Coordinates of C-alpha atoms in Angstrom, one line a residue:
A91 CA 12.7 1.3 8.8
T92 CA 14.6 -0.3 5.7
D93 CA 17.2 -2.0 8.1
L94 CA 14.2 -3.4 10.1
A95 CA 13.0 -4.4 6.9
R96 CA 15.7 -6.4 5.8
E97 CA 16.0 -8.1 9.3
F98 CA 12.4 -9.3 9.0
A99 CA 13.2 -11.0 5.9
Q100 CA 16.1 -12.6 7.4
C101 CA 14.0 -13.9 10.2
G102 CA 11.3 -15.5 7.7
V103 CA 8.9 -12.9 7.5
E104 CA 6.6 -13.2 4.5
A105 CA 5.0 -9.8 4.2
I106 CA 5.1 -6.5 5.5
I107 CA 2.0 -4.2 6.2
C108 CA 3.8 -0.8 5.7
T109 CA 1.4 2.0 7.7
D110 CA 2.4 5.5 7.5
V111 CA 0.9 6.5 10.7
G112 CA 0.9 10.3 10.1
R113 CA -1.5 9.6 7.1
D114 CA -3.8 6.8 8.6
G115 CA -7.2 7.8 8.3
M116 CA -6.4 11.4 6.9
M117 CA -7.2 10.3 3.3
T118 CA -4.2 12.6 2.1
G119 CA -2.7 10.0 -0.3
V120 CA -0.5 6.6 0.4
N121 CA 3.1 7.2 1.0
I122 CA 4.0 5.3 -2.1
E123 CA 7.8 6.4 -2.2
F124 CA 8.1 4.8 1.5
T125 CA 6.3 1.6 1.0
K126 CA 8.5 1.1 -2.2
A127 CA 11.6 1.6 -0.3
I128 CA 10.4 -1.1 2.5
Q129 CA 9.5 -3.3 -0.4
E130 CA 12.7 -3.1 -2.2
A131 CA 14.9 -3.6 1.1
S132 CA 13.3 -6.4 2.1
G133 CA 12.2 -8.3 -1.1
L134 CA 9.0 -9.2 0.6
E135 CA 5.1 -8.8 -0.3
T136 CA 4.2 -5.3 0.9
I137 CA 1.2 -3.9 1.5
A138 CA 0.6 -0.1 1.9
S139 CA -1.5 1.3 4.6
G140 CA -2.5 4.7 5.7
G141 CA -3.9 7.7 3.6
L142 CA -5.7 6.0 0.7
K143 CA -8.1 8.3 -0.9
D144 CA -9.3 7.5 -4.2
M145 CA -8.9 5.6 -7.4
E146 CA -5.6 7.8 -8.4
D147 CA -4.1 6.3 -5.3
I148 CA -4.7 2.8 -6.6
K149 CA -3.4 3.7 -10.0
A150 CA -0.4 5.0 -8.3
L151 CA -0.1 1.8 -6.2
V152 CA -0.4 -0.2 -9.3
A153 CA 2.1 1.4 -11.4
A154 CA 4.6 1.4 -8.5
K155 CA 3.9 -2.5 -8.2
I156 CA 3.1 -2.4 -4.7
D157 CA 1.6 -6.0 -3.7
G158 CA -1.6 -4.6 -2.0
T159 CA -3.2 -2.0 0.3
I160 CA -5.6 -1.5 2.7
V161 CA -8.7 0.3 2.2
G162 CA -10.4 1.8 5.1
K163 CA -11.7 5.2 5.5
A164 CA -12.0 5.9 1.7
F165 CA -14.4 2.8 1.4
Y166 CA -16.4 4.1 4.4
E167 CA -16.6 7.7 3.2
G168 CA -17.4 6.8 -0.4
T169 CA -14.5 8.2 -2.2
L170 CA -13.5 4.6 -3.8
D171 CA -15.7 2.5 -5.3
L172 CA -14.3 -1.1 -4.6
E173 CA -16.0 -2.6 -8.0
E174 CA -14.2 0.1 -9.9
E175 CA -10.7 -0.8 -8.0
F176 CA -11.5 -4.6 -8.4
K177 CA -11.8 -4.2 -12.3
Y178 CA -8.8 -1.7 -12.5
V179 CA -6.4 -3.9 -10.6
G180 CA -7.3 -7.0 -12.5
A181 CA -7.1 -5.5 -15.6
N182 CA -3.5 -4.1 -14.7
R183 CA -1.7 -6.6 -12.7

């Protein structure tokens, strides 16, 4: 996957959405290690997707300096307060 990410960067891709399909919709936590590996290999803006559960995941993503995340089921299930998320990210970027 990291080799493919490097190829994308060489082809002019500007950002990568990195989805762990095994975690997508499962709310088991974001695969930060994999997303970070893709980000570092490509040098591109990288968006984490799949598994986001709550503010602890947001805090871990910010700490890892991941560029963004897709919030899906966590929002619909009410385990993530978007106002709290926006405040935290804004104060810690």
